[in-house]
């Protein structure tokens, strides 16, 4: 049967209403707190990362990692795909809303110039990793090091819009969100047929390699004036539909080995935050406990309103995770009940829970302080 674009739009409209009801309370809180914090206190946000927070940079790159087609974006405010790897908003979109900051433009968009950059820019790129080679089988992407270089280009533009003192104050009050590490595992270390890293490094050594490279780039961002940085940990990748579909776990179980090897990286990243805060007075670095937050959802889904945790809302094959969401594929109707949107990415509702916990949660969620507290410094 041939499914037309109009048919997909009609089908998703029916379940959009249910989804919006499920997220209404969260969004109302977002608006309330976003207005309270205000964009004057936090003038801009800069987002670095991978497809979890990409807002369309991949649209402009020669990459196989694309999401510029329906049903991606079916629940987005415009009702159309934007290049976000979600049915709606991303985690970073929601943090921005809480801070009173509008949607950030994609760096790769030729229109991201002039006053459009004043509220910040999104540099995130699908398939990107901490290591330059990560995700290379997908084609073009902005790795962490390239994203830091792209930020330098933005700085050059900002220098034409404000004087040096104003720019320094602007950067010091702005917040940077960094979301890296997932691809270095699922699109590098866990793909031995393409990448040799698992033959060269044992899991702890690989995690230390990532942390050393990450530290270099974090310090580069600090050196040019950023003073408030949020470093998101890696979530329980062994539980995503893509990994469940590998057959390396019993039905209904996550791939425990994958989750176990992430421990060194996440523990190391939290320790790095302590070191950075000790060594750089006048700056604040925060660790976002993505693993713990999603672990809570997966362990107690009913308490968050979820009924489906082991398969994707949109995808093909075992757990709907062997092939990711295809163009014009009809997604599940009850998206607010699913933790995962496609083989790799959470639904908008799951992202909303993570965003709220990192923004306002206790040190167990956001360490040593949360993003709301950071914004008030």
XYZ file of C-alpha atoms in Angstrom:
377
model
C 0.000 0.000 0.000
C 1.331 3.452 -0.905
C 0.997 5.954 1.930
C 0.803 9.602 0.932
C 2.212 12.476 2.944
C -1.303 13.780 3.558
C -2.355 10.419 5.015
C 0.505 10.441 7.501
C -0.338 14.002 8.552
C -3.979 13.058 9.094
C -3.084 9.956 11.124
C -0.671 11.745 13.409
C -3.078 14.631 13.998
C -5.454 12.247 15.772
C -2.877 11.230 18.356
C -1.288 14.682 18.624
C -4.140 15.811 20.860
C -3.482 12.963 23.308
C 0.226 13.778 23.318
C -0.369 17.429 24.071
C -2.663 16.532 26.961
C 0.104 14.311 28.360
C 2.656 17.134 28.239
C 0.421 20.098 29.078
C 1.371 20.279 32.763
C 5.081 20.048 32.009
C 4.847 22.716 29.340
C 2.894 25.051 31.623
C 5.633 24.690 34.212
C 8.188 25.358 31.487
C 6.476 28.613 30.558
C 6.075 29.662 34.195
C 9.703 29.062 35.102
C 10.995 30.321 31.778
C 9.255 33.627 32.405
C 10.590 33.686 35.973
C 14.209 33.152 35.000
C 14.022 35.294 31.896
C 16.372 35.775 28.987
C 17.968 38.895 30.514
C 19.668 36.798 33.194
C 20.693 34.153 30.620
C 21.184 36.035 27.356
C 22.055 33.011 25.233
C 22.475 29.264 25.115
C 24.972 27.344 23.010
C 24.325 23.675 22.306
C 27.020 21.177 21.317
C 26.296 17.505 20.777
C 24.885 14.740 18.620
C 21.494 13.771 17.200
C 19.904 13.885 20.651
C 20.023 17.685 20.399
C 20.535 18.343 16.666
C 18.004 20.893 15.362
C 18.815 20.618 11.675
C 22.568 20.842 11.113
C 22.407 17.434 9.448
C 20.011 18.916 6.872
C 22.922 20.860 5.419
C 25.527 18.087 5.502
C 26.194 15.212 3.114
C 25.139 12.645 5.682
C 23.092 9.461 5.812
C 21.867 10.510 9.255
C 18.783 12.532 8.348
C 15.457 13.303 9.979
C 14.092 15.945 7.627
C 11.029 13.918 6.688
C 7.749 12.831 8.234
C 6.949 11.351 10.664
C 9.905 13.099 12.360
C 8.543 16.347 13.715
C 4.924 15.178 13.580
C 4.346 16.637 17.067
C 6.635 19.626 16.665
C 5.061 23.030 17.018
C 5.052 23.523 13.233
C 3.718 20.007 12.588
C 6.571 19.468 10.137
C 10.052 17.910 10.233
C 12.794 20.330 11.240
C 15.821 18.072 11.381
C 15.215 17.078 15.008
C 15.519 13.342 15.668
C 12.295 13.312 17.633
C 8.546 13.437 17.198
C 8.711 16.901 18.789
C 11.135 18.988 20.803
C 14.524 17.885 22.049
C 15.901 17.987 25.580
C 17.887 21.137 24.712
C 14.840 22.885 23.221
C 13.067 22.410 26.540
C 15.981 23.635 28.638
C 16.026 26.711 26.419
C 12.336 27.273 26.948
C 12.800 27.037 30.707
C 15.459 29.723 30.410
C 13.209 31.938 28.304
C 15.311 31.417 25.181
C 13.677 30.836 21.759
C 14.545 27.905 19.483
C 18.187 28.145 18.507
C 19.180 28.270 14.839
C 21.379 25.541 13.367
C 24.952 26.668 12.757
C 25.019 25.080 9.285
C 21.973 27.051 8.127
C 23.243 29.868 5.868
C 20.683 32.172 7.494
C 22.323 31.823 10.928
C 24.009 35.212 10.775
C 23.656 38.683 12.251
C 21.160 39.242 15.025
C 19.821 35.662 14.663
C 22.785 34.434 16.690
C 22.244 36.706 19.702
C 20.175 34.172 21.667
C 22.703 31.450 20.859
C 23.423 28.796 18.234
C 23.039 25.028 18.026
C 26.117 23.185 16.700
C 24.942 19.612 17.375
C 25.378 17.113 14.577
C 23.891 13.674 14.043
C 26.452 10.827 14.347
C 28.987 13.159 15.970
C 31.241 11.994 18.757
C 34.031 13.081 21.025
C 36.454 11.284 18.705
C 36.810 12.728 15.207
C 36.437 9.329 13.551
C 33.215 8.381 15.358
C 30.239 8.070 13.017
C 32.311 8.427 9.855
C 30.327 5.648 8.157
C 27.363 8.062 8.049
C 29.285 10.658 6.085
C 29.691 14.319 6.988
C 29.152 15.419 10.577
C 30.539 17.988 12.950
C 32.649 16.172 15.549
C 33.203 17.744 18.957
C 36.427 19.412 17.857
C 34.751 20.813 14.729
C 31.834 22.124 16.763
C 34.262 24.007 18.988
C 35.828 25.500 15.846
C 32.364 26.441 14.606
C 31.764 28.238 17.890
C 34.896 30.288 17.184
C 33.267 31.389 13.924
C 30.201 32.502 15.871
C 32.448 34.447 18.250
C 33.933 36.304 15.307
C 30.423 37.374 14.312
C 29.539 38.370 17.866
C 32.607 40.614 18.012
C 31.054 42.685 15.215
C 27.811 43.053 17.199
C 29.163 44.079 20.628
C 32.297 45.475 22.239
C 34.793 43.363 24.147
C 33.485 44.095 27.654
C 29.880 43.435 26.655
C 30.864 40.214 24.904
C 32.762 38.958 27.955
C 29.746 39.601 30.195
C 27.409 38.023 27.641
C 29.505 34.834 27.418
C 29.910 34.594 31.190
C 26.123 34.711 31.696
C 25.297 32.363 28.812
C 24.846 28.616 29.295
C 26.456 25.910 27.172
C 24.899 22.442 26.918
C 27.153 19.564 25.825
C 25.704 16.156 24.931
C 28.413 13.732 23.799
C 29.546 10.153 24.217
C 26.652 8.028 22.963
C 27.952 7.780 19.415
C 31.457 6.988 20.577
C 29.944 3.742 21.844
C 27.100 2.813 19.472
C 28.776 4.214 16.354
C 32.364 3.316 17.192
C 33.295 1.038 20.111
C 30.342 -1.327 19.633
C 30.915 -1.652 15.868
C 34.074 -3.802 15.673
C 33.467 -4.629 12.010
C 34.078 -0.958 11.134
C 36.099 0.539 13.998
C 39.157 -1.037 15.689
C 38.700 0.753 19.036
C 37.344 -2.276 20.920
C 40.436 -4.268 19.879
C 42.806 -1.512 20.990
C 41.173 -0.437 24.260
C 39.418 -2.229 27.071
C 36.273 -0.398 28.301
C 37.974 1.617 31.098
C 40.822 2.692 28.818
C 38.389 3.716 26.088
C 36.378 5.766 28.583
C 39.566 7.492 29.725
C 40.483 8.243 26.114
C 37.095 9.882 25.623
C 37.361 11.876 28.840
C 40.841 13.151 27.975
C 39.729 14.331 24.530
C 36.537 15.799 26.000
C 38.473 17.736 28.635
C 40.615 19.424 25.983
C 37.605 20.809 24.166
C 35.771 21.817 27.345
C 38.822 23.826 28.373
C 38.939 25.387 24.900
C 35.369 26.640 25.367
C 36.269 27.979 28.802
C 39.344 29.736 27.418
C 37.248 31.866 25.049
C 34.842 33.017 27.734
C 32.129 30.474 28.493
C 31.665 30.084 32.251
C 28.525 27.962 32.666
C 28.681 24.496 31.090
C 26.307 21.555 31.477
C 27.845 18.178 30.630
C 25.227 15.482 30.053
C 26.195 11.913 30.849
C 25.452 8.973 28.546
C 22.099 7.258 29.054
C 21.531 3.481 29.381
C 22.373 2.645 25.757
C 21.904 -1.076 26.392
C 18.179 -0.374 26.716
C 17.577 1.518 23.468
C 15.636 -0.402 20.774
C 18.702 -0.545 18.537
C 20.696 -2.487 21.118
C 17.782 -4.678 22.193
C 17.376 -5.642 18.528
C 20.898 -7.075 18.360
C 19.727 -10.237 20.089
C 22.427 -9.941 22.751
C 19.856 -9.786 25.544
C 16.980 -11.955 26.673
C 13.485 -10.774 25.707
C 12.411 -7.934 27.932
C 15.968 -7.305 29.129
C 18.504 -4.609 28.301
C 21.957 -5.483 26.997
C 23.684 -5.428 30.376
C 27.217 -5.462 28.977
C 26.628 -2.225 27.100
C 25.260 -0.483 30.181
C 28.131 -1.757 32.308
C 30.873 -0.375 30.067
C 29.330 3.107 30.269
C 29.947 3.250 34.004
C 33.566 4.341 33.779
C 32.706 7.174 31.412
C 29.825 8.548 33.477
C 31.670 8.234 36.788
C 34.697 9.860 35.179
C 32.627 12.705 33.750
C 31.155 13.469 37.168
C 34.660 13.439 38.669
C 35.808 15.742 35.871
C 33.098 18.205 36.875
C 34.522 18.254 40.403
C 38.026 18.857 39.071
C 36.912 21.627 36.735
C 34.982 23.398 39.480
C 37.987 23.170 41.810
C 40.471 24.446 39.240
C 38.396 27.203 37.622
C 36.996 29.691 40.087
C 34.419 31.984 38.543
C 33.051 29.167 36.401
C 30.494 26.456 37.131
C 30.390 23.025 35.500
C 27.387 20.736 35.979
C 26.965 16.998 35.399
C 23.558 15.927 34.084
C 22.760 12.400 35.264
C 21.105 11.168 32.076
C 21.765 7.547 32.990
C 20.055 7.833 36.356
C 17.061 9.792 35.076
C 16.337 7.382 32.232
C 17.080 4.454 34.506
C 14.292 5.634 36.803
C 11.887 5.850 33.874
C 12.774 2.376 32.636
C 12.579 0.830 36.101
C 9.259 2.478 37.033
C 7.590 3.401 33.734
C 4.025 3.428 35.074
C 4.841 6.174 37.559
C 5.743 8.393 34.585
C 2.758 7.353 32.463
C 4.681 5.028 30.131
C 3.527 1.549 29.103
C 6.089 0.703 26.383
C 9.798 0.758 27.242
C 11.355 -1.957 25.085
C 10.529 -0.928 21.530
C 10.362 2.172 19.391
C 7.270 4.084 18.403
C 8.552 4.262 14.819
C 10.940 1.790 13.222
C 11.276 -1.579 11.521
C 12.308 -5.045 12.691
C 12.796 -6.511 16.139
C 11.834 -3.985 18.827
C 11.214 -1.585 15.904
C 14.925 -0.945 16.289
C 16.716 -2.728 13.468
C 15.947 -0.003 10.933
C 15.076 3.441 12.159
C 11.946 5.430 11.291
C 11.471 5.503 7.529
C 9.982 8.295 5.383
C 6.191 8.490 5.700
C 6.070 5.473 8.011
C 3.013 5.590 10.262
C 4.196 5.893 13.898
C 2.442 4.544 16.961
C -0.753 6.350 17.892
C -0.117 6.601 21.657
C 3.272 8.293 21.566
C 2.985 9.650 25.093
C 3.082 6.016 26.317
C 6.424 5.247 24.620
C 9.848 6.028 26.078
C 11.577 5.674 22.700
C 10.597 7.414 19.499
C 12.915 5.509 17.147
C 15.829 3.076 17.372
C 18.066 5.564 19.156
C 16.127 8.552 20.452
C 13.567 9.260 23.187
C 10.086 10.583 22.602
C 9.289 14.194 23.304
C 7.562 13.242 26.558
C 10.613 11.310 27.798
C 12.849 14.254 26.878
C 10.553 16.580 28.825
C 11.047 14.521 31.982
C 14.827 14.599 31.576
C 14.836 18.349 30.894
C 12.741 19.095 33.961
C 14.927 16.979 36.232
C 18.183 18.520 34.978
C 16.677 21.998 35.247
C 15.161 21.734 38.710
C 16.198 18.416 40.240
C 18.370 17.546 43.240
C 22.130 16.828 43.010
C 21.324 13.206 42.152
C 19.894 14.487 38.847
C 22.035 17.565 38.270
C 25.349 17.827 40.116
C 26.459 19.849 42.038
C 23.617 22.262 41.255
C 20.783 22.268 38.750
C 20.423 24.473 35.680
C 17.902 26.770 37.342
C 20.353 27.445 40.166
C 23.140 27.889 37.631
C 21.105 30.487 35.773
C 20.764 32.583 38.934
C 24.524 32.813 39.561
